[in-house]
PDB file of C-alpha atoms (C1' of nucleotides) in Angstrom:
ATOM      1  CA  MET A   1     -25.493  -4.763  16.466  1.00 90.00           C
ATOM      2  CA  GLN A   2     -23.071  -3.857  19.210  1.00 91.00           C
ATOM      3  CA  ILE A   3     -19.516  -2.653  19.718  1.00 91.00           C
ATOM      4  CA  PRO A   4     -17.273  -5.618  20.550  1.00 93.00           C
ATOM      5  CA  THR A   5     -15.786  -5.607  24.036  1.00 88.00           C
ATOM      6  CA  CYS A   6     -12.687  -7.560  23.143  1.00 89.00           C
ATOM      7  CA  ALA A   7     -10.316  -8.283  20.287  1.00 91.00           C
ATOM      8  CA  PRO A   8     -11.431 -10.906  17.752  1.00 93.00           C
ATOM      9  CA  ALA A   9     -10.278 -14.376  18.812  1.00 93.00           C
ATOM     10  CA  ASP A  10      -9.387 -15.488  15.315  1.00 94.00           C
ATOM     11  CA  LEU A  11      -9.371 -14.478  11.678  1.00 95.00           C
ATOM     12  CA  SER A  12     -12.920 -15.659  10.989  1.00 96.00           C
ATOM     13  CA  GLU A  13     -14.270 -13.599  13.870  1.00 96.00           C
ATOM     14  CA  LEU A  14     -12.477 -10.534  12.507  1.00 95.00           C
ATOM     15  CA  GLU A  15     -13.907 -11.215   9.046  1.00 96.00           C
ATOM     16  CA  SER A  16     -17.428 -11.636  10.439  1.00 96.00           C
ATOM     17  CA  ARG A  17     -17.185  -8.349  12.285  1.00 96.00           C
ATOM     18  CA  ALA A  18     -15.934  -6.643   9.136  1.00 97.00           C
ATOM     19  CA  GLN A  19     -18.697  -8.079   6.944  1.00 97.00           C
ATOM     20  CA  ALA A  20     -21.263  -7.077   9.570  1.00 97.00           C
ATOM     21  CA  ILE A  21     -20.518  -3.360   9.178  1.00 97.00           C
ATOM     22  CA  ALA A  22     -20.507  -3.458   5.354  1.00 97.00           C
ATOM     23  CA  GLY A  23     -23.258  -1.315   3.871  1.00 97.00           C
ATOM     24  CA  PHE A  24     -23.740   0.782   6.984  1.00 97.00           C
ATOM     25  CA  SER A  25     -23.133   4.510   6.855  1.00 97.00           C
ATOM     26  CA  LEU A  26     -20.557   6.234   9.019  1.00 97.00           C
ATOM     27  CA  GLY A  27     -23.449   8.065  10.684  1.00 96.00           C
ATOM     28  CA  GLU A  28     -25.207   4.818  11.643  1.00 96.00           C
ATOM     29  CA  LEU A  29     -22.018   3.286  13.006  1.00 96.00           C
ATOM     30  CA  ALA A  30     -21.135   6.446  14.927  1.00 96.00           C
ATOM     31  CA  ASP A  31     -24.638   6.723  16.415  1.00 95.00           C
ATOM     32  CA  MET A  32     -24.661   3.101  17.540  1.00 95.00           C
ATOM     33  CA  ALA A  33     -21.247   3.655  19.118  1.00 94.00           C
ATOM     34  CA  GLY A  34     -22.227   6.950  20.716  1.00 94.00           C
ATOM     35  CA  ILE A  35     -19.519   8.811  18.830  1.00 94.00           C
ATOM     36  CA  ALA A  36     -19.976  12.405  17.622  1.00 93.00           C
ATOM     37  CA  ILE A  37     -19.884  12.919  13.852  1.00 95.00           C
ATOM     38  CA  PRO A  38     -17.647  15.700  12.494  1.00 94.00           C
ATOM     39  CA  ARG A  39     -18.941  17.898   9.677  1.00 94.00           C
ATOM     40  CA  ASP A  40     -15.743  17.260   7.716  1.00 93.00           C
ATOM     41  CA  PHE A  41     -12.294  15.825   8.308  1.00 95.00           C
ATOM     42  CA  LYS A  42     -10.319  19.062   8.289  1.00 94.00           C
ATOM     43  CA  ARG A  43      -9.628  18.589  11.987  1.00 93.00           C
ATOM     44  CA  HIS A  44     -10.613  14.924  12.248  1.00 95.00           C
ATOM     45  CA  LYS A  45      -8.401  13.183   9.737  1.00 95.00           C
ATOM     46  CA  GLY A  46      -8.222   9.815  11.472  1.00 94.00           C
ATOM     47  CA  TRP A  47     -11.876   9.694  12.497  1.00 95.00           C
ATOM     48  CA  THR A  48     -13.012   6.976  10.091  1.00 97.00           C
ATOM     49  CA  GLY A  49     -10.065   4.749  10.925  1.00 95.00           C
ATOM     50  CA  GLN A  50     -10.753   5.027  14.628  1.00 93.00           C
ATOM     51  CA  LEU A  51     -14.470   4.395  14.184  1.00 95.00           C
ATOM     52  CA  ILE A  52     -13.741   1.190  12.277  1.00 97.00           C
ATOM     53  CA  GLU A  53     -11.128   0.150  14.856  1.00 95.00           C
ATOM     54  CA  THR A  54     -13.828   0.460  17.499  1.00 94.00           C
ATOM     55  CA  TRP A  55     -16.278  -1.651  15.523  1.00 95.00           C
ATOM     56  CA  LEU A  56     -13.740  -4.385  14.833  1.00 96.00           C
ATOM     57  CA  GLY A  57     -12.342  -4.491  18.347  1.00 94.00           C
ATOM     58  CA  ALA A  58      -8.838  -3.248  17.618  1.00 92.00           C
ATOM     59  CA  THR A  59      -6.889  -2.083  20.625  1.00 77.00           C
ATOM     60  CA  ALA A  60      -6.744   1.691  20.628  1.00 61.00           C
ATOM     61  CA  GLY A  61      -3.441   3.462  20.860  1.00 66.00           C
ATOM     62  CA  SER A  62      -0.468   4.075  18.659  1.00 66.00           C
ATOM     63  CA  LYS A  63       1.737   1.027  18.605  1.00 74.00           C
ATOM     64  CA  PRO A  64       4.386   0.472  15.955  1.00 75.00           C
ATOM     65  CA  GLN A  65       2.875  -2.949  15.251  1.00 81.00           C
ATOM     66  CA  GLN A  66      -0.221  -4.376  13.576  1.00 89.00           C
ATOM     67  CA  ASP A  67      -3.725  -3.522  14.727  1.00 92.00           C
ATOM     68  CA  PHE A  68      -4.416  -7.179  15.477  1.00 93.00           C
ATOM     69  CA  PRO A  69      -0.982  -8.480  16.514  1.00 90.00           C
ATOM     70  CA  GLU A  70      -2.252 -11.900  17.599  1.00 89.00           C
ATOM     71  CA  LEU A  71      -3.762 -12.381  14.137  1.00 93.00           C
ATOM     72  CA  GLY A  72      -0.938 -10.680  12.259  1.00 93.00           C
ATOM     73  CA  VAL A  73      -3.438  -8.364  10.591  1.00 94.00           C
ATOM     74  CA  GLU A  74      -3.167  -4.661   9.852  1.00 94.00           C
ATOM     75  CA  LEU A  75      -6.362  -2.606   9.415  1.00 96.00           C
ATOM     76  CA  LYS A  76      -6.568   0.067   6.730  1.00 95.00           C
ATOM     77  CA  THR A  77      -9.581   2.130   5.814  1.00 96.00           C
ATOM     78  CA  LEU A  78      -9.415   3.348   2.234  1.00 97.00           C
ATOM     79  CA  PRO A  79     -11.453   6.314   0.958  1.00 96.00           C
ATOM     80  CA  ILE A  80     -12.875   5.538  -2.496  1.00 97.00           C
ATOM     81  CA  ASN A  81     -14.846   7.439  -5.145  1.00 95.00           C
ATOM     82  CA  GLN A  82     -18.051   6.304  -6.870  1.00 94.00           C
ATOM     83  CA  PHE A  83     -16.007   4.119  -9.229  1.00 93.00           C
ATOM     84  CA  GLY A  84     -14.322   2.322  -6.380  1.00 94.00           C
ATOM     85  CA  GLN A  85     -10.989   4.032  -6.922  1.00 94.00           C
ATOM     86  CA  PRO A  86      -8.847   5.276  -4.012  1.00 95.00           C
ATOM     87  CA  LEU A  87      -9.014   8.992  -3.261  1.00 95.00           C
ATOM     88  CA  GLU A  88      -5.896   9.095  -1.094  1.00 96.00           C
ATOM     89  CA  THR A  89      -2.545   7.412  -0.704  1.00 96.00           C
ATOM     90  CA  THR A  90      -2.270   4.950   2.180  1.00 97.00           C
ATOM     91  CA  TYR A  91       0.057   5.535   5.098  1.00 96.00           C
ATOM     92  CA  VAL A  92       2.038   2.417   5.963  1.00 96.00           C
ATOM     93  CA  CYS A  93       4.426   3.308   8.763  1.00 95.00           C
ATOM     94  CA  TYR A  94       7.052   5.693  10.023  1.00 94.00           C
ATOM     95  CA  ALA A  95      10.377   5.518   8.221  1.00 96.00           C
ATOM     96  CA  PRO A  96      13.470   5.035  10.371  1.00 95.00           C
ATOM     97  CA  LEU A  97      16.062   7.564   9.242  1.00 95.00           C
ATOM     98  CA  LEU A  98      18.857   6.292  11.483  1.00 94.00           C
ATOM     99  CA  LEU A  99      18.843   2.782  10.096  1.00 83.00           C
ATOM    100  CA  PRO A 100      19.413  -0.282  12.227  1.00 77.00           C
ATOM    101  CA  PRO A 101      22.606  -1.761  10.721  1.00 74.00           C
ATOM    102  CA  LEU A 102      21.116  -5.159   9.895  1.00 81.00           C
ATOM    103  CA  ILE A 103      17.797  -4.021   8.494  1.00 90.00           C
ATOM    104  CA  THR A 104      16.538  -5.862   5.417  1.00 94.00           C
ATOM    105  CA  TRP A 105      13.238  -6.007   3.565  1.00 96.00           C
ATOM    106  CA  GLN A 106      12.432  -9.194   5.451  1.00 95.00           C
ATOM    107  CA  THR A 107      12.891  -7.520   8.834  1.00 93.00           C
ATOM    108  CA  SER A 108      11.398  -4.173   7.858  1.00 93.00           C
ATOM    109  CA  ASN A 109       8.334  -2.656   9.432  1.00 93.00           C
ATOM    110  CA  VAL A 110       6.824  -2.140   5.973  1.00 95.00           C
ATOM    111  CA  LYS A 111       6.964  -5.854   5.164  1.00 96.00           C
ATOM    112  CA  ASN A 112       5.580  -6.717   8.577  1.00 93.00           C
ATOM    113  CA  LYS A 113       2.688  -4.265   8.300  1.00 94.00           C
ATOM    114  CA  LEU A 114       1.732  -5.320   4.786  1.00 96.00           C
ATOM    115  CA  GLN A 115       1.926  -9.094   5.274  1.00 95.00           C
ATOM    116  CA  CYS A 116      -1.810  -9.212   5.816  1.00 96.00           C
ATOM    117  CA  VAL A 117      -4.124  -6.222   5.562  1.00 96.00           C
ATOM    118  CA  LEU A 118      -7.833  -5.962   6.224  1.00 96.00           C
ATOM    119  CA  TRP A 119      -8.893  -3.305   3.707  1.00 96.00           C
ATOM    120  CA  VAL A 120     -12.074  -1.441   4.562  1.00 97.00           C
ATOM    121  CA  PRO A 121     -13.062   0.725   1.587  1.00 97.00           C
ATOM    122  CA  VAL A 122     -15.295   3.649   2.558  1.00 97.00           C
ATOM    123  CA  GLU A 123     -17.071   6.204   0.382  1.00 97.00           C
ATOM    124  CA  GLY A 124     -14.915   9.296   0.670  1.00 95.00           C
ATOM    125  CA  GLU A 125     -16.079  11.900  -1.804  1.00 95.00           C
ATOM    126  CA  ARG A 126     -16.288  15.272  -0.127  1.00 92.00           C
ATOM    127  CA  GLN A 127     -19.661  16.005  -1.697  1.00 93.00           C
ATOM    128  CA  ILE A 128     -21.153  13.186   0.381  1.00 95.00           C
ATOM    129  CA  PRO A 129     -21.885  14.301   3.953  1.00 95.00           C
ATOM    130  CA  VAL A 130     -19.686  12.396   6.396  1.00 96.00           C
ATOM    131  CA  ALA A 131     -22.664  10.728   8.103  1.00 97.00           C
ATOM    132  CA  GLU A 132     -23.975   9.397   4.781  1.00 96.00           C
ATOM    133  CA  ARG A 133     -20.740   7.827   3.565  1.00 97.00           C
ATOM    134  CA  ARG A 134     -21.077   4.051   3.457  1.00 96.00           C
ATOM    135  CA  ILE A 135     -18.731   1.180   4.235  1.00 97.00           C
ATOM    136  CA  ALA A 136     -18.066  -0.908   1.127  1.00 97.00           C
ATOM    137  CA  THR A 137     -17.001  -4.561   1.218  1.00 96.00           C
ATOM    138  CA  PRO A 138     -14.017  -5.216   3.494  1.00 97.00           C
ATOM    139  CA  PHE A 139     -11.560  -7.926   2.501  1.00 96.00           C
ATOM    140  CA  LEU A 140      -8.319  -9.516   3.614  1.00 96.00           C
ATOM    141  CA  TRP A 141      -5.332  -9.099   1.367  1.00 96.00           C
ATOM    142  CA  GLN A 142      -1.864 -10.587   1.282  1.00 97.00           C
ATOM    143  CA  PRO A 143       0.533  -9.299  -1.363  1.00 97.00           C
ATOM    144  CA  ASN A 144       1.009 -11.770  -4.195  1.00 96.00           C
ATOM    145  CA  GLU A 145       4.466 -12.504  -5.533  1.00 97.00           C
ATOM    146  CA  ALA A 146       4.446  -9.651  -8.034  1.00 96.00           C
ATOM    147  CA  GLN A 147       3.082  -7.118  -5.563  1.00 97.00           C
ATOM    148  CA  ASN A 148       5.598  -8.225  -2.967  1.00 97.00           C
ATOM    149  CA  ALA A 149       8.430  -7.782  -5.469  1.00 97.00           C
ATOM    150  CA  LEU A 150       7.278  -4.244  -6.296  1.00 96.00           C
ATOM    151  CA  LEU A 151       7.095  -3.310  -2.637  1.00 97.00           C
ATOM    152  CA  GLN A 152      10.497  -4.828  -1.900  1.00 97.00           C
ATOM    153  CA  GLN A 153      12.067  -3.022  -4.829  1.00 96.00           C
ATOM    154  CA  ASP A 154      10.747   0.356  -3.715  1.00 97.00           C
ATOM    155  CA  TRP A 155      11.601  -0.268  -0.080  1.00 97.00           C
ATOM    156  CA  GLU A 156      15.155  -1.181  -1.036  1.00 96.00           C
ATOM    157  CA  GLU A 157      15.563   1.865  -3.264  1.00 96.00           C
ATOM    158  CA  LEU A 158      14.221   4.260  -0.637  1.00 96.00           C
ATOM    159  CA  THR A 159      16.087   2.606   2.200  1.00 96.00           C
ATOM    160  CA  GLU A 160      19.326   2.715   0.248  1.00 95.00           C
ATOM    161  CA  MET A 161      18.870   6.444  -0.270  1.00 95.00           C
ATOM    162  CA  ILE A 162      18.380   6.873   3.469  1.00 96.00           C
ATOM    163  CA  ALA A 163      21.412   4.681   4.212  1.00 94.00           C
ATOM    164  CA  LEU A 164      23.555   6.719   1.827  1.00 94.00           C
ATOM    165  CA  GLY A 165      22.585   9.910   3.624  1.00 94.00           C
ATOM    166  CA  LYS A 166      20.406  11.148   0.762  1.00 95.00           C
ATOM    167  CA  VAL A 167      17.096  11.447   2.601  1.00 95.00           C
ATOM    168  CA  GLU A 168      16.771  15.078   1.689  1.00 94.00           C
ATOM    169  CA  SER A 169      17.049  14.377  -2.026  1.00 94.00           C
ATOM    170  CA  VAL A 170      14.283  11.784  -1.903  1.00 95.00           C
ATOM    171  CA  THR A 171      10.967  13.186  -3.088  1.00 95.00           C
ATOM    172  CA  ALA A 172       7.523  11.622  -3.357  1.00 95.00           C
ATOM    173  CA  ARG A 173       8.326  10.947  -7.015  1.00 92.00           C
ATOM    174  CA  HIS A 174      10.640   8.101  -6.062  1.00 96.00           C
ATOM    175  CA  GLY A 175       9.167   4.622  -5.874  1.00 95.00           C
ATOM    176  CA  ASP A 176       6.775   2.945  -8.321  1.00 94.00           C
ATOM    177  CA  VAL A 177       4.150   1.768  -5.849  1.00 96.00           C
ATOM    178  CA  MET A 178       5.401   3.125  -2.535  1.00 97.00           C
ATOM    179  CA  GLN A 179       6.730   6.582  -1.760  1.00 97.00           C
ATOM    180  CA  LEU A 180       8.453   8.399   1.095  1.00 97.00           C
ATOM    181  CA  ARG A 181       6.803  11.624   2.269  1.00 95.00           C
ATOM    182  CA  PRO A 182       6.917  13.957   5.258  1.00 96.00           C
ATOM    183  CA  LYS A 183       4.910  12.664   8.217  1.00 95.00           C
ATOM    184  CA  ALA A 184       4.614  15.092  11.097  1.00 95.00           C
ATOM    185  CA  ALA A 185       2.393  17.576  12.853  1.00 92.00           C
ATOM    186  CA  SER A 186       3.963  20.372  10.829  1.00 93.00           C
ATOM    187  CA  GLY A 187       6.889  21.257   8.632  1.00 91.00           C
ATOM    188  CA  GLN A 188       8.682  22.569  11.709  1.00 91.00           C
ATOM    189  CA  VAL A 189       9.063  19.158  13.329  1.00 93.00           C
ATOM    190  CA  LEU A 190      12.578  17.803  12.949  1.00 94.00           C
ATOM    191  CA  THR A 191      14.232  14.479  13.662  1.00 95.00           C
ATOM    192  CA  ASP A 192      17.760  13.077  13.325  1.00 94.00           C
ATOM    193  CA  ALA A 193      19.090  11.682  10.072  1.00 95.00           C
ATOM    194  CA  LEU A 194      22.498  11.332   8.416  1.00 94.00           C
ATOM    195  CA  ASP A 195      23.990  13.238   5.507  1.00 94.00           C
ATOM    196  CA  ALA A 196      26.252  11.706   2.859  1.00 93.00           C
ATOM    197  CA  GLU A 197      29.330  12.235   5.045  1.00 94.00           C
ATOM    198  CA  GLY A 198      27.731  10.470   8.005  1.00 92.00           C
ATOM    199  CA  ASN A 199      27.120  13.653   9.968  1.00 94.00           C
ATOM    200  CA  LYS A 200      23.939  13.966  11.964  1.00 94.00           C
ATOM    201  CA  ILE A 201      21.430  16.352  10.448  1.00 95.00           C
ATOM    202  CA  LYS A 202      17.933  17.472  11.308  1.00 94.00           C
ATOM    203  CA  THR A 203      15.192  16.762   8.800  1.00 94.00           C
ATOM    204  CA  ARG A 204      11.445  16.332   8.681  1.00 94.00           C
ATOM    205  CA  PRO A 205      10.252  12.885   9.792  1.00 95.00           C
ATOM    206  CA  ARG A 206       9.150  10.703   6.891  1.00 96.00           C
ATOM    207  CA  GLY A 207       6.602   7.951   6.392  1.00 97.00           C
ATOM    208  CA  PHE A 208       6.067   5.247   3.771  1.00 97.00           C
ATOM    209  CA  TYR A 209       2.872   5.598   1.730  1.00 97.00           C
ATOM    210  CA  LEU A 210       1.253   3.340  -0.891  1.00 97.00           C
ATOM    211  CA  ARG A 211       0.411   5.110  -4.138  1.00 96.00           C
ATOM    212  CA  LYS A 212      -3.233   5.236  -5.206  1.00 96.00           C
ATOM    213  CA  GLN A 213      -2.390   3.327  -8.359  1.00 95.00           C
ATOM    214  CA  PHE A 214      -1.186   0.403  -6.266  1.00 97.00           C
ATOM    215  CA  THR A 215      -4.153   0.279  -3.876  1.00 97.00           C
ATOM    216  CA  SER A 216      -6.422   0.644  -6.886  1.00 95.00           C
ATOM    217  CA  LEU A 217      -4.830  -2.490  -8.342  1.00 95.00           C
ATOM    218  CA  ILE A 218      -5.391  -4.320  -5.058  1.00 96.00           C
ATOM    219  CA  LEU A 219      -9.097  -3.412  -5.171  1.00 96.00           C
ATOM    220  CA  GLN A 220      -9.430  -4.329  -8.844  1.00 95.00           C
ATOM    221  CA  THR A 221      -7.684  -7.663  -8.429  1.00 94.00           C
ATOM    222  CA  HIS A 222      -9.840  -8.558  -5.466  1.00 95.00           C
ATOM    223  CA  PHE A 223     -13.207  -7.565  -6.868  1.00 94.00           C
ATOM    224  CA  GLN A 224     -12.764  -8.975 -10.345  1.00 88.00           C
ATOM    225  CA  GLN A 225     -12.432 -12.494  -8.917  1.00 71.00           C
TER     226      GLN A 225
ATOM    227  C1'  DA B   1      -7.128  17.974 -12.163  1.00 65.24           C
ATOM    228  C1'  DC B   2      -3.893  15.951  -9.516  1.00 65.24           C
ATOM    229  C1'  DG B   3       0.000  14.576  -6.606  1.00 65.24           C
ATOM    230  C1'  DT B   4       3.257  16.316  -3.333  1.00 65.24           C
ATOM    231  C1'  DG B   5       4.297  18.318   0.672  1.00 65.24           C
ATOM    232  C1'  DA B   6       1.892  20.028   4.737  1.00 65.24           C
ATOM    233  C1'  DT B   7      -1.043  19.386   8.309  1.00 65.24           C
ATOM    234  C1'  DC B   8      -4.524  17.811  12.290  1.00 65.24           C
ATOM    235  C1'  DA B   9      -5.756  14.915  16.564  1.00 65.24           C
ATOM    236  C1'  DT B  10      -4.374  11.760  19.887  1.00 65.24           C
ATOM    237  C1'  DA B  11      -1.554   8.326  22.757  1.00 65.24           C
ATOM    238  C1'  DT B  12       2.701   7.112  24.856  1.00 65.24           C
TER     239       DT B  12
ATOM    240  C1'  DA C   1       9.765  13.272  19.983  1.00 65.24           C
ATOM    241  C1'  DT C   2       7.783   9.044  17.964  1.00 65.24           C
ATOM    242  C1'  DA C   3       4.079   6.861  16.218  1.00 65.24           C
ATOM    243  C1'  DT C   4      -0.753   5.869  15.303  1.00 65.24           C
ATOM    244  C1'  DG C   5      -5.172   7.239  12.642  1.00 65.24           C
ATOM    245  C1'  DA C   6      -5.127   9.792   8.007  1.00 65.24           C
ATOM    246  C1'  DT C   7      -6.927  14.068   4.802  1.00 65.24           C
ATOM    247  C1'  DC C   8      -6.042  18.770   3.425  1.00 65.24           C
ATOM    248  C1'  DA C   9      -4.846  22.163   0.084  1.00 65.24           C
ATOM    249  C1'  DC C  10      -1.559  24.499  -2.720  1.00 65.24           C
ATOM    250  C1'  DG C  11       1.466  24.506  -6.668  1.00 65.24           C
ATOM    251  C1'  DT C  12       2.284  22.534 -10.959  1.00 65.24           C
TER     252       DT C  12
END
DNA sequence: ACGTGATCATAT
DNA sequence: ATATGATCACGT
């Protein structure tokens, strides 16, 4: 098995590549790719995601769009426990705090990113050495009507808060399936936002995250069928 | 025990 | 500074 040298030409090629790495350990995949394996993720938090990107042929780099733009697919690795339940929330995208005036759910980055996701569940329990953690079964997901409605509802609630200049009163407790949380290198990083009077303020950058309960439902729904 | 808020590495 | 890849770790 070899690292692909180009992006997958179509959806079936992406799916084949994903199925091909299922069952392998992170150590095996890293060795075959000539990538060093960290002892833990304290200083290597995105390591698994980048390893899987390499194996699937995603273009490296940080673009505000999908990982496979020509296929309209976003890649997400998801750390799971021995029962197949998510261990972490899932980052979706940066949250604009100075809202484009005509933004709607339909035109939002969240909707765009979540239209089609290739989920790659990976064993993530800290007791398992990084090299021994295995890739579970990857699968493509598109939100069904109910899931889409939940996401839209949360996006609209959170976006309205931002639009009303109430970013700083939003906590991670808002949102049923998706939350807004700080997303930065440290608590000292500040970006522009608006207060309730429309004045520019400085606040911590935020990102949208999917709650574990929601990604757990996605896994359950997929694997029960 | 768990989720929230904080944090780490890297590219542009 | 923005944005990607996320997990860490403390307070509740």
